[in-house]
C-alpha cells in the first residue's frame, strides 16, 4: 500500500484525504474501509450499497463490522441506494461538487452508466478510467451481489 503523509494530506493510490470520495455499489464495505483506514478518517467519504442493513448482515459476514468502523471514522454510509436511479443531490449537499468514482466497466457494472448519471446531475468528468489493482487495497475482498467472494 502506498500511503504518504504531506502536511496532513494522506494518499492511497488514486485517493487523497482531501478528495470528496463517493463509493457506490459497496458489498461488505471492505473497499471503503481501505482509504478510511489509510487516512485515519472518513469524513470525506460517502459509501453506498444497494442492500439494506438487514440484507448486508445476511449476505456478508464482515459487513456490519466494516460499517461500524466506517461510522467511527466519520463516513457517510448510505443503504438501499440504486445506482440506476440515484440522485447526487442529497450527497452533493453533504459533500460538495467534486467526486472521484471508480468502478468496474464490464457487465453488469457497465449497466450502471455512472458517466451518464453524473452528467445528468451536472457533474463533469475530469479523468477517465485507470486500471484497478487489487493489491493496492489491502483488506478489500471483492464480493459478488450474492455475498460470494470473486477472484
mmCIF file of C-alpha atoms in Angstrom:
data_model
loop_
_atom_site.group_PDB
_atom_site.id
_atom_site.type_symbol
_atom_site.label_atom_id
_atom_site.label_comp_id
_atom_site.label_asym_id
_atom_site.label_seq_id
_atom_site.Cartn_x
_atom_site.Cartn_y
_atom_site.Cartn_z
ATOM 1 C CA UNK A 1 0.000 0.000 0.000
ATOM 2 C CA UNK A 2 1.367 3.399 -0.957
ATOM 3 C CA UNK A 3 0.413 5.783 1.811
ATOM 4 C CA UNK A 4 2.223 9.073 2.134
ATOM 5 C CA UNK A 5 1.755 11.959 4.510
ATOM 6 C CA UNK A 6 2.336 15.519 3.391
ATOM 7 C CA UNK A 7 1.132 18.318 5.680
ATOM 8 C CA UNK A 8 -1.789 16.214 6.915
ATOM 9 C CA UNK A 9 -2.759 15.129 3.385
ATOM 10 C CA UNK A 10 -2.701 11.356 3.113
ATOM 11 C CA UNK A 11 -2.706 9.481 -0.186
ATOM 12 C CA UNK A 12 -3.547 5.884 -1.067
ATOM 13 C CA UNK A 13 -3.137 5.267 -4.789
ATOM 14 C CA UNK A 14 -5.779 7.407 -6.590
ATOM 15 C CA UNK A 15 -7.328 8.746 -3.412
ATOM 16 C CA UNK A 16 -6.344 11.690 -1.255
ATOM 17 C CA UNK A 17 -7.658 12.575 2.174
ATOM 18 C CA UNK A 18 -8.587 15.942 0.595
ATOM 19 C CA UNK A 19 -10.781 14.344 -2.108
ATOM 20 C CA UNK A 20 -14.506 14.084 -1.613
ATOM 21 C CA UNK A 21 -14.981 10.386 -2.357
ATOM 22 C CA UNK A 22 -18.265 8.759 -3.418
ATOM 23 C CA UNK A 23 -18.244 4.952 -3.445
ATOM 24 C CA UNK A 24 -21.321 3.261 -4.917
ATOM 25 C CA UNK A 25 -22.237 -0.402 -5.054
ATOM 26 C CA UNK A 26 -20.366 -1.483 -1.943
ATOM 27 C CA UNK A 27 -20.779 -5.116 -0.911
ATOM 28 C CA UNK A 28 -19.286 -5.682 2.522
ATOM 29 C CA UNK A 29 -17.830 -2.137 2.669
ATOM 30 C CA UNK A 30 -14.275 -3.513 2.785
ATOM 31 C CA UNK A 31 -13.234 -1.271 -0.114
ATOM 32 C CA UNK A 32 -14.400 1.891 1.663
ATOM 33 C CA UNK A 33 -12.512 0.811 4.734
ATOM 34 C CA UNK A 34 -9.177 0.854 2.819
ATOM 35 C CA UNK A 35 -8.932 4.624 2.292
ATOM 36 C CA UNK A 36 -10.657 5.316 5.621
ATOM 37 C CA UNK A 37 -8.018 3.277 7.455
ATOM 38 C CA UNK A 38 -5.173 4.805 5.453
ATOM 39 C CA UNK A 39 -6.431 8.338 6.120
ATOM 40 C CA UNK A 40 -7.345 7.695 9.749
ATOM 41 C CA UNK A 41 -10.649 9.382 8.922
ATOM 42 C CA UNK A 42 -13.552 9.021 6.509
ATOM 43 C CA UNK A 43 -15.249 12.385 6.853
ATOM 44 C CA UNK A 44 -14.554 12.902 3.147
ATOM 45 C CA UNK A 45 -16.125 9.578 2.083
ATOM 46 C CA UNK A 46 -19.701 8.674 1.179
ATOM 47 C CA UNK A 47 -20.122 4.902 0.753
ATOM 48 C CA UNK A 48 -23.337 3.403 -0.608
ATOM 49 C CA UNK A 49 -24.834 -0.038 -1.012
ATOM 50 C CA UNK A 50 -27.899 -1.356 -2.802
ATOM 51 C CA UNK A 51 -28.580 -3.613 0.184
ATOM 52 C CA UNK A 52 -30.433 -2.681 3.356
ATOM 53 C CA UNK A 53 -28.614 -3.082 6.670
ATOM 54 C CA UNK A 54 -30.561 -6.299 7.266
ATOM 55 C CA UNK A 55 -29.578 -7.702 3.856
ATOM 56 C CA UNK A 56 -25.932 -6.763 4.433
ATOM 57 C CA UNK A 57 -25.761 -8.686 7.685
ATOM 58 C CA UNK A 58 -27.231 -11.766 5.987
ATOM 59 C CA UNK A 59 -25.067 -11.615 2.828
ATOM 60 C CA UNK A 60 -21.667 -10.551 4.131
ATOM 61 C CA UNK A 61 -20.089 -11.835 7.327
ATOM 62 C CA UNK A 62 -17.932 -8.741 7.929
ATOM 63 C CA UNK A 63 -20.279 -6.066 6.572
ATOM 64 C CA UNK A 64 -21.649 -4.739 9.841
ATOM 65 C CA UNK A 65 -18.199 -4.665 11.465
ATOM 66 C CA UNK A 66 -16.898 -2.712 8.454
ATOM 67 C CA UNK A 67 -19.884 -0.331 8.549
ATOM 68 C CA UNK A 68 -19.350 0.227 12.262
ATOM 69 C CA UNK A 69 -15.678 1.037 11.707
ATOM 70 C CA UNK A 70 -16.537 3.398 8.843
ATOM 71 C CA UNK A 71 -19.100 5.167 11.015
ATOM 72 C CA UNK A 72 -16.493 5.631 13.741
ATOM 73 C CA UNK A 73 -14.164 7.124 11.095
ATOM 74 C CA UNK A 74 -16.947 9.601 10.190
ATOM 75 C CA UNK A 75 -18.008 8.040 6.873
ATOM 76 C CA UNK A 76 -21.427 8.880 5.429
ATOM 77 C CA UNK A 77 -22.773 5.319 4.927
ATOM 78 C CA UNK A 78 -25.994 5.063 2.906
ATOM 79 C CA UNK A 79 -28.022 1.910 2.296
ATOM 80 C CA UNK A 80 -30.571 0.997 -0.384
ATOM 81 C CA UNK A 81 -29.002 3.306 -2.984
ATOM 82 C CA UNK A 82 -29.752 2.083 -6.511
ATOM 83 C CA UNK A 83 -27.169 3.449 -8.951
ATOM 84 C CA UNK A 84 -29.715 3.217 -11.770
ATOM 85 C CA UNK A 85 -31.977 5.762 -10.104
ATOM 86 C CA UNK A 86 -29.718 7.549 -7.625
ATOM 87 C CA UNK A 87 -29.641 11.290 -7.341
ATOM 88 C CA UNK A 88 -26.447 13.079 -6.441
ATOM 89 C CA UNK A 89 -28.474 15.947 -4.994
ATOM 90 C CA UNK A 90 -28.605 14.708 -1.385
ATOM 91 C CA UNK A 91 -24.935 13.692 -1.456
ATOM 92 C CA UNK A 92 -23.905 16.977 -3.110
ATOM 93 C CA UNK A 93 -25.415 18.978 -0.261
ATOM 94 C CA UNK A 94 -23.324 16.987 2.187
ATOM 95 C CA UNK A 95 -20.064 16.682 0.254
ATOM 96 C CA UNK A 96 -19.601 19.411 -2.381
ATOM 97 C CA UNK A 97 -19.480 19.286 -6.198
ATOM 98 C CA UNK A 98 -16.317 17.233 -6.902
ATOM 99 C CA UNK A 99 -16.310 13.425 -6.827
ATOM 100 C CA UNK A 100 -13.786 10.677 -7.556
ATOM 101 C CA UNK A 101 -15.508 7.463 -8.609
ATOM 102 C CA UNK A 102 -14.065 4.095 -9.522
ATOM 103 C CA UNK A 103 -15.953 1.043 -10.676
ATOM 104 C CA UNK A 104 -15.639 -1.940 -12.936
ATOM 105 C CA UNK A 105 -16.543 -1.294 -16.552
ATOM 106 C CA UNK A 106 -17.534 -4.837 -17.506
ATOM 107 C CA UNK A 107 -21.084 -6.214 -17.326
ATOM 108 C CA UNK A 108 -23.125 -5.832 -15.095
ATOM 109 C CA UNK A 109 -21.266 -2.761 -13.815
ATOM 110 C CA UNK A 110 -21.326 -1.121 -17.241
ATOM 111 C CA UNK A 111 -25.133 -1.011 -16.908
ATOM 112 C CA UNK A 112 -24.752 1.442 -14.032
ATOM 113 C CA UNK A 113 -23.931 4.178 -16.578
ATOM 114 C CA UNK A 114 -22.057 6.234 -13.984
ATOM 115 C CA UNK A 115 -20.882 8.787 -16.556
ATOM 116 C CA UNK A 116 -24.448 9.378 -17.792
ATOM 117 C CA UNK A 117 -25.794 9.669 -14.235
ATOM 118 C CA UNK A 118 -23.100 12.147 -13.246
ATOM 119 C CA UNK A 119 -23.605 14.237 -16.387
ATOM 120 C CA UNK A 120 -27.369 14.332 -15.787
ATOM 121 C CA UNK A 121 -26.628 15.738 -12.326
ATOM 122 C CA UNK A 122 -24.385 18.453 -13.750
ATOM 123 C CA UNK A 123 -21.089 16.824 -12.751
ATOM 124 C CA UNK A 124 -18.093 16.960 -15.096
ATOM 125 C CA UNK A 125 -15.714 14.072 -15.884
ATOM 126 C CA UNK A 126 -12.164 15.146 -15.079
ATOM 127 C CA UNK A 127 -10.249 11.907 -15.680
ATOM 128 C CA UNK A 128 -11.362 8.687 -17.317
ATOM 129 C CA UNK A 129 -10.596 5.105 -16.398
ATOM 130 C CA UNK A 130 -7.438 3.731 -14.857
ATOM 131 C CA UNK A 131 -6.550 0.085 -14.206
ATOM 132 C CA UNK A 132 -7.613 -1.285 -10.820
ATOM 133 C CA UNK A 133 -5.023 -3.285 -8.884
ATOM 134 C CA UNK A 134 -6.460 -5.332 -6.016
ATOM 135 C CA UNK A 135 -3.068 -5.464 -4.268
ATOM 136 C CA UNK A 136 -3.179 -1.686 -3.790
ATOM 137 C CA UNK A 137 -6.121 -2.023 -1.389
ATOM 138 C CA UNK A 138 -5.209 -4.337 1.499
ATOM 139 C CA UNK A 139 -8.232 -5.671 3.344
ATOM 140 C CA UNK A 140 -10.525 -5.325 0.328
ATOM 141 C CA UNK A 141 -12.284 -8.506 -0.706
ATOM 142 C CA UNK A 142 -14.241 -8.297 -3.946
ATOM 143 C CA UNK A 143 -17.745 -9.657 -3.388
ATOM 144 C CA UNK A 144 -20.469 -10.564 -5.799
ATOM 145 C CA UNK A 145 -24.018 -9.393 -5.100
ATOM 146 C CA UNK A 146 -24.785 -12.786 -3.599
ATOM 147 C CA UNK A 147 -22.093 -12.385 -0.970
ATOM 148 C CA UNK A 148 -19.671 -14.816 -2.633
ATOM 149 C CA UNK A 149 -16.051 -13.781 -2.974
ATOM 150 C CA UNK A 150 -14.937 -13.315 -6.579
ATOM 151 C CA UNK A 151 -11.421 -13.880 -7.852
#
